[in-house]
Coordinates of N, CA, C and O and ligand atoms in Angstrom, one line a residue:
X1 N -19.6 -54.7 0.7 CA -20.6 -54.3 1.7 C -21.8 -53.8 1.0 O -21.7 -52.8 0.3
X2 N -22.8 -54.3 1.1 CA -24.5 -54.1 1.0 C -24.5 -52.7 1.1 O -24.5 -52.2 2.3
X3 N -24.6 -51.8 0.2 CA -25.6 -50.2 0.5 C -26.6 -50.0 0.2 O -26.9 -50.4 -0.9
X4 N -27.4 -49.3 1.2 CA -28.6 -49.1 0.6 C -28.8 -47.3 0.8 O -28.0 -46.5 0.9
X5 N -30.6 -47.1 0.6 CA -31.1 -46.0 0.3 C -31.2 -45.2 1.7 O -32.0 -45.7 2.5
X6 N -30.5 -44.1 1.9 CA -31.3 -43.1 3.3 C -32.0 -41.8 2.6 O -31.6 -41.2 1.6
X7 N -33.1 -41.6 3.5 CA -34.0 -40.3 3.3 C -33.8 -39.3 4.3 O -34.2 -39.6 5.5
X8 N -33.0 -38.0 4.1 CA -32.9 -37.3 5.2 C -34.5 -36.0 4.7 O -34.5 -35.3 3.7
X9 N -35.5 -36.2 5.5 CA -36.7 -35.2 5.0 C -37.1 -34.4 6.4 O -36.6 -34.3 7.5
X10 N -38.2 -33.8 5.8 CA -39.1 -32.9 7.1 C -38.1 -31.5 6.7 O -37.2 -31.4 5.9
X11 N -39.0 -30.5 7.8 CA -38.9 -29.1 7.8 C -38.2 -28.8 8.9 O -37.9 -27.6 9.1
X12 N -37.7 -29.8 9.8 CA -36.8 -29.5 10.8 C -35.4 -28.9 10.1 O -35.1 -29.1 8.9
X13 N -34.6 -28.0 11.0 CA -32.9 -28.3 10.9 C -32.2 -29.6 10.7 O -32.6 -30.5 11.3
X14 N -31.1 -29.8 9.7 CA -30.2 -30.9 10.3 C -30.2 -32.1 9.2 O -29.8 -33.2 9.4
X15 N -30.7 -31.6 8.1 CA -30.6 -32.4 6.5 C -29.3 -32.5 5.9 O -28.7 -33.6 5.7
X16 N -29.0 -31.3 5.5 CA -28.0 -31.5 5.0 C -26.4 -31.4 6.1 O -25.3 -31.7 5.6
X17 N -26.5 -31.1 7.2 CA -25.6 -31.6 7.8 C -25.6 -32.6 8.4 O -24.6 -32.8 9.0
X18 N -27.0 -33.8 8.4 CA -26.6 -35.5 8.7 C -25.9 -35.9 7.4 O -25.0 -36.7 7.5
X19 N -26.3 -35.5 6.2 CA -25.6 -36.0 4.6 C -24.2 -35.5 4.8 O -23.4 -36.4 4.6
X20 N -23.5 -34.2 5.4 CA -21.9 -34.1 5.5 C -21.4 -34.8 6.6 O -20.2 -34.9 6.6
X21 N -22.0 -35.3 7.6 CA -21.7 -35.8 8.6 C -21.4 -37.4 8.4 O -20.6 -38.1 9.0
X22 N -22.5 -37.7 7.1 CA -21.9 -39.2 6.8 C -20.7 -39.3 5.6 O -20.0 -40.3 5.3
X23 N -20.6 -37.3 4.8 CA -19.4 -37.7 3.9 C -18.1 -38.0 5.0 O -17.3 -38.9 4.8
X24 N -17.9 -37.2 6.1 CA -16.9 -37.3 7.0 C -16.6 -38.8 7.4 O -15.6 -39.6 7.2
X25 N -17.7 -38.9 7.9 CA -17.5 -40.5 8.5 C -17.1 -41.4 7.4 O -16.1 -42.1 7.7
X26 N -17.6 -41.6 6.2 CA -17.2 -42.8 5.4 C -15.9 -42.1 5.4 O -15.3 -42.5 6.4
X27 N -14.9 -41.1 4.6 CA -14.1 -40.5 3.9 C -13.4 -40.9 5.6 O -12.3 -40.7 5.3
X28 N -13.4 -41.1 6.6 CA -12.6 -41.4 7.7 C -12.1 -42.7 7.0 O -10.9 -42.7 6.8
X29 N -13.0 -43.8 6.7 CA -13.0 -44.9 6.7 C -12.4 -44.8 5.1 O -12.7 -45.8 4.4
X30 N -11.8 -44.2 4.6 CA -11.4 -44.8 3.3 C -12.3 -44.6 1.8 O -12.0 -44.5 0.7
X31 N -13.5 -44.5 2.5 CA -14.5 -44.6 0.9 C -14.4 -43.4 -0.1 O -14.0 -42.3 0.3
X32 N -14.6 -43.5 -1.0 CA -14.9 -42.7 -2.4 C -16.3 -42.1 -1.8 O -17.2 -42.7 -1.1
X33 N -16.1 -40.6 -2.2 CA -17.8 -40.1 -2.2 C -18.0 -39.4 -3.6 O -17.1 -39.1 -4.3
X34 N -19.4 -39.2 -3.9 CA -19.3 -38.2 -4.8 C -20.6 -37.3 -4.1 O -21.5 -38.0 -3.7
X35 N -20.7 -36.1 -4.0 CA -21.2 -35.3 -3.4 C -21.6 -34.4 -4.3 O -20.8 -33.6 -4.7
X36 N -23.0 -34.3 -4.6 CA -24.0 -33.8 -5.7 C -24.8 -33.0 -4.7 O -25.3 -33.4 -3.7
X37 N -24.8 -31.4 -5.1 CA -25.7 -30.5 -5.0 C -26.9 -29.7 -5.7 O -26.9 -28.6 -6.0
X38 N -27.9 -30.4 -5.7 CA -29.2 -29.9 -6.1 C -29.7 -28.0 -5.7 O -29.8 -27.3 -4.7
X39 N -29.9 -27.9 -6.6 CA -30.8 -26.1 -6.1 C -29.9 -25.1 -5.8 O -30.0 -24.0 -6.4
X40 N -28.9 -25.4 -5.0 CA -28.2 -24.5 -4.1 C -26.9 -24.3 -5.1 O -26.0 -25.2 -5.3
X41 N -26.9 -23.0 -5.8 CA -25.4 -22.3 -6.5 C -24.7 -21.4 -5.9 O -23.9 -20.7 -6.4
X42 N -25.1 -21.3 -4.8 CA -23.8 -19.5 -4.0 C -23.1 -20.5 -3.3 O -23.6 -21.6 -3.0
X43 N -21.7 -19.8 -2.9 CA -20.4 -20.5 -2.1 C -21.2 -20.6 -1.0 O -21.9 -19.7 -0.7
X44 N -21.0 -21.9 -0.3 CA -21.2 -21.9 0.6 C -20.0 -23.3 1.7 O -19.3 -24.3 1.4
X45 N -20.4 -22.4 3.0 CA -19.1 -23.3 4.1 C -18.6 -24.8 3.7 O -17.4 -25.2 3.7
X46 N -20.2 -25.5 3.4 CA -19.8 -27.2 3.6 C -18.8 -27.1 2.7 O -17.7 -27.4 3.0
X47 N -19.2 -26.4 0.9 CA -18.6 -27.1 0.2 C -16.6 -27.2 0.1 O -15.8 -28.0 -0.4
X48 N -16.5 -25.4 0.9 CA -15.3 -25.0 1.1 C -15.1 -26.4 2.0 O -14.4 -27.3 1.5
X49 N -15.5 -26.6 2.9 CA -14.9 -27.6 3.9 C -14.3 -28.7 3.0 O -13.1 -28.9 2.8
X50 N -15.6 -29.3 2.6 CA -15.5 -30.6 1.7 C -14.3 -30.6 0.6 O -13.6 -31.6 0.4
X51 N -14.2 -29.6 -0.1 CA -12.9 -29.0 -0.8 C -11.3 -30.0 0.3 O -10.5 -30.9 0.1
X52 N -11.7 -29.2 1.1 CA -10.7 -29.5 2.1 C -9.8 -31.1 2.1 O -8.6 -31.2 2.0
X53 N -10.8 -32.3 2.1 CA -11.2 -33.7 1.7 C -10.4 -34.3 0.9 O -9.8 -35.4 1.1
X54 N -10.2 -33.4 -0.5 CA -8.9 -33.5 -1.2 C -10.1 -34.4 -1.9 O -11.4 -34.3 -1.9
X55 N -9.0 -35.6 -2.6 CA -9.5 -36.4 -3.8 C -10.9 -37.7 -3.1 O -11.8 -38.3 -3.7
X56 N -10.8 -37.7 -1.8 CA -12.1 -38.7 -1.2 C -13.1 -38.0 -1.7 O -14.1 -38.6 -2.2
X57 N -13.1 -37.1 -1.7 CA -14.7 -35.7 -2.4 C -15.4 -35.5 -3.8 O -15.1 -34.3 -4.1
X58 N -16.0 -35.8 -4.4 CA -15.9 -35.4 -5.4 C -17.1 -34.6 -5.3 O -18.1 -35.0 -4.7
X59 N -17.2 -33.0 -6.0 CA -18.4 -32.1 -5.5 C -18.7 -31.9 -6.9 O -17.9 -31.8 -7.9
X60 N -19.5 -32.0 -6.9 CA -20.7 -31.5 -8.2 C -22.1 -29.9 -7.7 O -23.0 -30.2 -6.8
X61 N -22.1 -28.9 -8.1 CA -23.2 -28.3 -7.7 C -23.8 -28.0 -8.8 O -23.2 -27.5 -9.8
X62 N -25.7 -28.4 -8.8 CA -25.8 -28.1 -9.8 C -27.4 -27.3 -9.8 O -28.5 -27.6 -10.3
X63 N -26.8 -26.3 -9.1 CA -28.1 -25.2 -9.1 C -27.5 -23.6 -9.5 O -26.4 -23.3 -10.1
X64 N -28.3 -22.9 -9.2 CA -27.8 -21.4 -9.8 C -28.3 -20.6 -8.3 O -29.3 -20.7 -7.6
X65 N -27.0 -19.6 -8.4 CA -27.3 -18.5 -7.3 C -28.4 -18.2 -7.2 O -28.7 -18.3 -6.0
X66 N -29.4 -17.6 -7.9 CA -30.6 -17.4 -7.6 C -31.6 -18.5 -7.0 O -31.7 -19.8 -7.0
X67 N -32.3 -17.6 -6.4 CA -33.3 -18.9 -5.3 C -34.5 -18.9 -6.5 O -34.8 -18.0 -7.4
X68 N -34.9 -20.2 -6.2 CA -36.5 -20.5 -7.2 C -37.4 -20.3 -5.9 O -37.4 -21.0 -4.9
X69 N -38.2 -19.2 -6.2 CA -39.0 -18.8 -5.2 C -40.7 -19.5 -5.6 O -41.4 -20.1 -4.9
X70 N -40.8 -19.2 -6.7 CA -42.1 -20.1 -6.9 C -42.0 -20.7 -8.2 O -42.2 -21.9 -7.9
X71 N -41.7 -20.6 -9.5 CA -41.8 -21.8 -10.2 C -40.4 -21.8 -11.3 O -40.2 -20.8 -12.0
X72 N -39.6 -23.1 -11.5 CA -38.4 -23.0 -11.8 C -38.2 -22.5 -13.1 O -39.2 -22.8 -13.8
X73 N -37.6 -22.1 -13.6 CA -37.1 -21.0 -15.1 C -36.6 -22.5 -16.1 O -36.2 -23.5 -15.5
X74 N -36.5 -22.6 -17.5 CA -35.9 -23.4 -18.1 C -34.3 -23.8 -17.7 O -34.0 -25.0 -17.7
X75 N -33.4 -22.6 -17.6 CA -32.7 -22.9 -17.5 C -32.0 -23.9 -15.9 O -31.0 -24.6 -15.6
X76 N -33.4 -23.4 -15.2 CA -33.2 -24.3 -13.5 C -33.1 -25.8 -14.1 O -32.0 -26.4 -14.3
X77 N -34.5 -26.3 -14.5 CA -34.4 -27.7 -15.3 C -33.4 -28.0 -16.3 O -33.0 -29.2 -16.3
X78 N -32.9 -27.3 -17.2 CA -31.9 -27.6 -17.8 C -30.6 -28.3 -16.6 O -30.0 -29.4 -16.5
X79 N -30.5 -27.4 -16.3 CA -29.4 -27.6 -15.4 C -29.7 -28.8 -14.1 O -28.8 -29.0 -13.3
X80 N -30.6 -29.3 -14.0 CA -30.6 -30.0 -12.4 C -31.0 -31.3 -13.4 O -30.8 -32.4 -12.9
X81 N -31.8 -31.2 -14.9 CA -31.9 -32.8 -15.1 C -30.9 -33.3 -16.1 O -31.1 -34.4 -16.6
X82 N -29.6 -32.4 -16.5 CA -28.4 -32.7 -16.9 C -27.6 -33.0 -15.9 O -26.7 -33.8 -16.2
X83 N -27.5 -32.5 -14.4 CA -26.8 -33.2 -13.4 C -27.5 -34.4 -13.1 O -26.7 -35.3 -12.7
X84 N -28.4 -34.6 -13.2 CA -28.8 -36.1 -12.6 C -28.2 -37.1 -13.6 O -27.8 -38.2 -13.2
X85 N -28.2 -36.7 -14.8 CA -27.6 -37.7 -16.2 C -26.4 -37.9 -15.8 O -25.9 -39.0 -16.0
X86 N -25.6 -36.6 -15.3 CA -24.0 -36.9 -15.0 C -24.1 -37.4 -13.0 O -23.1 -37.8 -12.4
X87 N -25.1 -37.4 -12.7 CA -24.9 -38.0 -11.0 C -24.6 -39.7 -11.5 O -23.7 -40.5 -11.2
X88 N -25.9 -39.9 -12.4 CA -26.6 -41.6 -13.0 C -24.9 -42.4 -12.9 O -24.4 -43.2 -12.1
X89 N -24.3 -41.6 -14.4 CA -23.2 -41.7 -15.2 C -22.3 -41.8 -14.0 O -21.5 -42.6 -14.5
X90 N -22.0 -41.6 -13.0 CA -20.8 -41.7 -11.8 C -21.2 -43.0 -11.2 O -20.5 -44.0 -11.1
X91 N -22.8 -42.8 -10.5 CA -23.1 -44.2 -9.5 C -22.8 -45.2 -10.4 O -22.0 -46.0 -9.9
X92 N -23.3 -45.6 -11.8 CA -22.5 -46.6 -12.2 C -21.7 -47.1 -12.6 O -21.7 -48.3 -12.8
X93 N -20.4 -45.8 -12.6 CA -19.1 -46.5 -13.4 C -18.2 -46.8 -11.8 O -17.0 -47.1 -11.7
X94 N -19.3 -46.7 -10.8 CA -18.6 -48.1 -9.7 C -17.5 -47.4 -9.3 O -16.8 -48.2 -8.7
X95 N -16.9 -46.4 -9.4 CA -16.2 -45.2 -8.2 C -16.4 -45.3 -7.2 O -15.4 -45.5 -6.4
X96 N -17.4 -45.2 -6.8 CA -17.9 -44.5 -5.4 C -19.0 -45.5 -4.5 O -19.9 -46.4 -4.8
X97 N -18.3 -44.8 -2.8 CA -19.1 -46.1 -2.3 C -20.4 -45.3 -2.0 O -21.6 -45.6 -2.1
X98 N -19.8 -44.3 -1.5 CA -21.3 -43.3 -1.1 C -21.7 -42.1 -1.9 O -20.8 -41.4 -2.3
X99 N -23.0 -41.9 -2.2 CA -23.2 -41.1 -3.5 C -24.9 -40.0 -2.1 O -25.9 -40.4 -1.6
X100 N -24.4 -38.9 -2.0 CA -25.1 -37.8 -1.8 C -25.9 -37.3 -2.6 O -25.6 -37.3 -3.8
X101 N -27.1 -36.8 -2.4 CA -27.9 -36.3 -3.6 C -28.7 -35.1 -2.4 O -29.8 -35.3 -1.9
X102 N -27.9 -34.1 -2.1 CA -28.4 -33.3 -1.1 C -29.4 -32.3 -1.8 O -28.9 -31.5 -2.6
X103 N -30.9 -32.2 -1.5 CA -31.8 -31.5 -2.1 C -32.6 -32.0 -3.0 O -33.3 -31.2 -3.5
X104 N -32.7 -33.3 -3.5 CA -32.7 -33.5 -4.8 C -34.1 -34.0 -4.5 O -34.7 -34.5 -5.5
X105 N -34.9 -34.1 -3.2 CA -36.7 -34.1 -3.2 C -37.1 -33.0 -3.1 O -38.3 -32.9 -3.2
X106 N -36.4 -31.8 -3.0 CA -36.7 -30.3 -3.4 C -36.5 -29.9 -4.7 O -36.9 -28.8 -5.2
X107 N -35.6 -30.8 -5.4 CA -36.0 -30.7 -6.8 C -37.0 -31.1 -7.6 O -37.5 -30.4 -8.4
X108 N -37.3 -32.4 -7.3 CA -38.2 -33.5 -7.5 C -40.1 -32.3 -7.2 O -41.2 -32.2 -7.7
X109 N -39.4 -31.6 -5.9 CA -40.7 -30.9 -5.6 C -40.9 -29.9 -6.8 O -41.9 -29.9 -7.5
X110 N -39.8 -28.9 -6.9 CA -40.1 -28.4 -7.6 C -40.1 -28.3 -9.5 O -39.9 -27.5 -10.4
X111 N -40.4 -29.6 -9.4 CA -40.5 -30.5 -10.9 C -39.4 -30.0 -11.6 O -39.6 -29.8 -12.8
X112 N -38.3 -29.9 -11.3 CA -36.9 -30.1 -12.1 C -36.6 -31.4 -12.3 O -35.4 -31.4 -12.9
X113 N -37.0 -32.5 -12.2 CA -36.8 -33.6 -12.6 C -38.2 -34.5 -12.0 O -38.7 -33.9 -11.1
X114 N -38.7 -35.6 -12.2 CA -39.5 -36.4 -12.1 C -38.8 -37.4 -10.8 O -37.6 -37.6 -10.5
X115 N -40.2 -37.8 -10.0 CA -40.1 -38.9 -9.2 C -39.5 -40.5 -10.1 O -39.0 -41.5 -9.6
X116 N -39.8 -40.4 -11.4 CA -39.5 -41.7 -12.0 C -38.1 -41.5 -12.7 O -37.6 -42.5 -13.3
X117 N -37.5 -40.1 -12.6 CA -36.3 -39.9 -13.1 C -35.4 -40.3 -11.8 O -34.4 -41.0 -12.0
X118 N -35.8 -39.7 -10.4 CA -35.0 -40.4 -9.3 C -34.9 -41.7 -9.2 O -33.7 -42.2 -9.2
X119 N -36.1 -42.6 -9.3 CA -36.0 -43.7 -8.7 C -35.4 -44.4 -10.0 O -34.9 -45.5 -9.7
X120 N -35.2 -43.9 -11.7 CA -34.7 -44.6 -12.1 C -32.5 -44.4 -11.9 O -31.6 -45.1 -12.3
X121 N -32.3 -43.3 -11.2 CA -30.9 -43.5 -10.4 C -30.8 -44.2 -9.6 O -30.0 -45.1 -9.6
X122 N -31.6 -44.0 -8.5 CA -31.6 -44.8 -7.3 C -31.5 -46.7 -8.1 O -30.6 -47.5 -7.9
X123 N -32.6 -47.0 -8.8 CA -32.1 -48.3 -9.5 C -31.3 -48.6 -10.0 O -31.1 -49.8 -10.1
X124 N -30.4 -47.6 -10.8 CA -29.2 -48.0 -11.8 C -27.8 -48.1 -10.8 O -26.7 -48.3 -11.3
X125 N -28.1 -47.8 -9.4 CA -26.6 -48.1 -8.4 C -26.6 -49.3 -8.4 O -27.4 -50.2 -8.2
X126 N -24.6 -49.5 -8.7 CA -24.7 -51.2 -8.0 C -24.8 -50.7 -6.3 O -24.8 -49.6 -5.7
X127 N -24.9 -52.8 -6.2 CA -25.4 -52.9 -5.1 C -24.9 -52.7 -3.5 O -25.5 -52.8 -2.4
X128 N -23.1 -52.4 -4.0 CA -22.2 -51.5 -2.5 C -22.6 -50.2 -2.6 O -21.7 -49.5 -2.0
X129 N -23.5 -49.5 -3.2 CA -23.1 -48.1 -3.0 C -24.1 -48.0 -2.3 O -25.0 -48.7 -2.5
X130 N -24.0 -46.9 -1.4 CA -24.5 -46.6 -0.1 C -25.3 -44.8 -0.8 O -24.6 -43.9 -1.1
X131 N -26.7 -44.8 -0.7 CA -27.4 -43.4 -1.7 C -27.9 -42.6 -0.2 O -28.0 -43.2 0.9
X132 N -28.0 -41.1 -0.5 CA -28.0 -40.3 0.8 C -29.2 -39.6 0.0 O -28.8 -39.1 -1.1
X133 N -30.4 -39.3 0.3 CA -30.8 -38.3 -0.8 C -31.9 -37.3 0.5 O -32.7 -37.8 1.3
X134 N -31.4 -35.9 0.4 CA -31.9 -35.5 1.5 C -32.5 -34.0 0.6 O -32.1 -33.7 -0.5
X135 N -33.8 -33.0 1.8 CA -34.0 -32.5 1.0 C -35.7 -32.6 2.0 O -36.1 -33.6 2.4
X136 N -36.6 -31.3 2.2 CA -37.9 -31.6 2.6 C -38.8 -31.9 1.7 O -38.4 -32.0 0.6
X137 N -40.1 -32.2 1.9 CA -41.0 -32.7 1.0 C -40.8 -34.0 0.0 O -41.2 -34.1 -1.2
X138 N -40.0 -35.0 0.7 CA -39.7 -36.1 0.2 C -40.6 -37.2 -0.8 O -41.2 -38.0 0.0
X139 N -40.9 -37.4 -2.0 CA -42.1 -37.8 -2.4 C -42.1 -39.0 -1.9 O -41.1 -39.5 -1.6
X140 N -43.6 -39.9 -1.9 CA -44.4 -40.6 -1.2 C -43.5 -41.9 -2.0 O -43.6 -42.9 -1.3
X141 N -42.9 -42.1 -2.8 CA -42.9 -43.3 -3.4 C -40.6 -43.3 -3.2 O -39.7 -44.1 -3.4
X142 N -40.7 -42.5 -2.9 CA -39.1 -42.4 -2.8 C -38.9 -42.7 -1.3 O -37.8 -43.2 -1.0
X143 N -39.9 -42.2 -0.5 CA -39.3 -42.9 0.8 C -40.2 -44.0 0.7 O -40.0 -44.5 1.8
X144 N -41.1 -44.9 0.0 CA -41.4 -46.2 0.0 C -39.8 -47.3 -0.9 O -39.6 -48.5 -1.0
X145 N -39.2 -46.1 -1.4 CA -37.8 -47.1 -1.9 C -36.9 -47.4 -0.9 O -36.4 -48.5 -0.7
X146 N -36.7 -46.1 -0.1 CA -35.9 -46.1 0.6 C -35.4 -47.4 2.2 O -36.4 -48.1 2.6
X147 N -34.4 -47.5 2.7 CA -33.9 -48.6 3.5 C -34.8 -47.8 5.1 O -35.4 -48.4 6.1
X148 N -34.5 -46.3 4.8 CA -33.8 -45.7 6.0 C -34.8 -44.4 5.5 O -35.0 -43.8 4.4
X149 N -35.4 -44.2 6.9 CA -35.8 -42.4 6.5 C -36.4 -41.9 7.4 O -37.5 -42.3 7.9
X150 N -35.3 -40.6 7.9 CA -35.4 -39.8 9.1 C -35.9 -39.0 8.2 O -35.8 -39.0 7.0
X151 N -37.1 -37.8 9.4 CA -37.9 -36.7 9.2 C -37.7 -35.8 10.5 O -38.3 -35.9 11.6
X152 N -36.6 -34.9 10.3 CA -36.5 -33.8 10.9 C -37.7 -32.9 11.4 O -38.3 -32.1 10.7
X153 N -37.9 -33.3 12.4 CA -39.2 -32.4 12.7 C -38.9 -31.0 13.0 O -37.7 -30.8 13.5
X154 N -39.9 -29.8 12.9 CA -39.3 -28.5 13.5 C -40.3 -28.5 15.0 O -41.5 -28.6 15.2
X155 N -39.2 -28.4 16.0 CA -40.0 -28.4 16.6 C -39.8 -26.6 17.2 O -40.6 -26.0 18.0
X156 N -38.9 -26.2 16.7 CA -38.1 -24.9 17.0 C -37.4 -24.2 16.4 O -36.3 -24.4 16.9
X157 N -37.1 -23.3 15.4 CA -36.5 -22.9 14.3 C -36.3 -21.6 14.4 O -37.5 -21.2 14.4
X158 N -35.5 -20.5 14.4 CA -34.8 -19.3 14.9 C -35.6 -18.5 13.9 O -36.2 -17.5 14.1
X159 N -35.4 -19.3 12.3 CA -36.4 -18.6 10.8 C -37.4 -18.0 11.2 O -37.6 -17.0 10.6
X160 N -38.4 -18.4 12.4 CA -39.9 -17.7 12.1 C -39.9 -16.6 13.2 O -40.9 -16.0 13.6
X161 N -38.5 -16.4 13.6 CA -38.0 -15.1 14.2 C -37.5 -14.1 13.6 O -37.3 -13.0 14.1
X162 N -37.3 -14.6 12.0 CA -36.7 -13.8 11.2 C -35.1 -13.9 11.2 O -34.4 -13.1 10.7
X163 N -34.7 -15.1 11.8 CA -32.9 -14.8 11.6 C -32.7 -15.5 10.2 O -32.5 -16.8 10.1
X164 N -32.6 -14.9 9.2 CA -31.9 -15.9 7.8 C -30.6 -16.9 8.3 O -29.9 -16.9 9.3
X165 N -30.7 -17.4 7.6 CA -29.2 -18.5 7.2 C -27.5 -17.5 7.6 O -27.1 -16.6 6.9
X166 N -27.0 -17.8 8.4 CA -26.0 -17.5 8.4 C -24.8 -18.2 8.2 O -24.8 -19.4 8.5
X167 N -23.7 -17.5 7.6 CA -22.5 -18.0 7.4 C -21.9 -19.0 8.5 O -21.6 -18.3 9.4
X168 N -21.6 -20.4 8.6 CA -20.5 -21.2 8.9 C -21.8 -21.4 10.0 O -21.2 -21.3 11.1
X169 N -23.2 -21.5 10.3 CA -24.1 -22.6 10.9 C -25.1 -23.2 9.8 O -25.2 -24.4 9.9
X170 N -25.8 -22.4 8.9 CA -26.7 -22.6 7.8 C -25.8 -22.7 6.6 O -26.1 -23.7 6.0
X171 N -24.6 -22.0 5.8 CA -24.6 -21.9 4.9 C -22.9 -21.7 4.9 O -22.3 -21.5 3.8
Ligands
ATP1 P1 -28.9 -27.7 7.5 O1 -28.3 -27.4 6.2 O2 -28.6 -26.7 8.5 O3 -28.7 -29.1 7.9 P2 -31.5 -28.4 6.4 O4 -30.7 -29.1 5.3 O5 -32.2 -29.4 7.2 O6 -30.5 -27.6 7.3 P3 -33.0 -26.9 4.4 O7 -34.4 -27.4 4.3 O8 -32.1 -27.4 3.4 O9 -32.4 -27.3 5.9 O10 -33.1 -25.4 4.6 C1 -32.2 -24.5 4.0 C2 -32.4 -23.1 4.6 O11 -33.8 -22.7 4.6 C3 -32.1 -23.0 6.1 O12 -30.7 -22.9 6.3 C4 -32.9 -21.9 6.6 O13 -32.2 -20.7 6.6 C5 -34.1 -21.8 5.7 N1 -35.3 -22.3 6.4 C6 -35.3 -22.9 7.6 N2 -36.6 -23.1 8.0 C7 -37.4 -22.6 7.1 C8 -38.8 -22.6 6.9 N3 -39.6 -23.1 7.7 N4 -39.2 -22.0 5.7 C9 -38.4 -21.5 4.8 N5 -37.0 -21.6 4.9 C10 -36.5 -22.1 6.0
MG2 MG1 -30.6 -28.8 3.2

């Protein structure tokens, strides 16, 4: 089966739970995932969930607890453009049918890896694997690769009321 590229973007809710929502659905159907975490290093619900999944899962996270508030530390970039070398290294050795890359235009945003560093993964997939790459501020030439790309709009968001992220809805 033909896969191609989806863009989950925008400042709305509901990115990174349309990307678990399609590991569920394939892993119903039998497929291999591998499920790559950009930015985000504290425990969080999905990944416990995803744990759950057993061997259909495969989770990679490859950020650090601390949030990058304005500009990323060496060791951020160390770490997010050595996961993309080991994301690369999986989509090709033809495992997996669906390959997640949750956050990874908020990396791209915040220059932990290049737009020409994505799009050279996104080219190195054979051509059944199905790419999820979600994440706001999606760059201009990554959703010109892309098959597929939803933009979460906010039209309403609880944040600018001040409620943070809470456990087992946000995080
Ligand atoms: P979800 O994981 O619930 O599907 P998402 O992936 O679409 O959401 P992200 O852009 O990854 O959302 O946001 C991560 C977190 O940032 C949210 O859980 C929320 O607590 C916080 N957040 C939401 N809106 C804003 C905002 N406008 N500015 C900054 N932070 C926000
Ligand atoms: Mg998200």
């Amino acid at each position: 089966m033909k896969g191609y590229i989806q863009v989950y973007t925008g400042d709305g809710k509901g990115k990174t739970t349309a990307a678990i929502g399609l590991v569920i659905r394939a892993v119903g159907a039998g497929k291999n995932v591998f499920f790559a975490q950009f930015m985000k290093g504290k425990a969080s619900s999905e990944i416990k969930a995803l744990k759950l999944l057993g061997d259909a899962v495969t989770i990679r996270r490859y950020g650090r607890e601390n949030f990058i508030f304005s500009s990323p530390g060496k060791e951020d970039i160390r770490i997010a453009a050595e996961g993309l070398r080991e994301v690369k290294k999986n989509i090709i050795s033809g495992t997996y049918d669906v390959v997640i890359l949750d956050e990874a235009n908020v990396a791209v945003y915040y220059n932990l890896f290049t737009v020409p560093d994505l799009l050279d993964v996104i080219d190195s997939r054979p051509g059944n694997v199905e790419l999820v790459i979600t994440g706001r501020n999606a760059a201009p030439e990554i959703i010109a690769k892309a098959d597929l790309v939803t933009e979460m709009r906010e039209v309403k968001h609880y944040f600018s009321k001040g409620v943070k992220a809470r456990k087992g809805i946000e995080l």
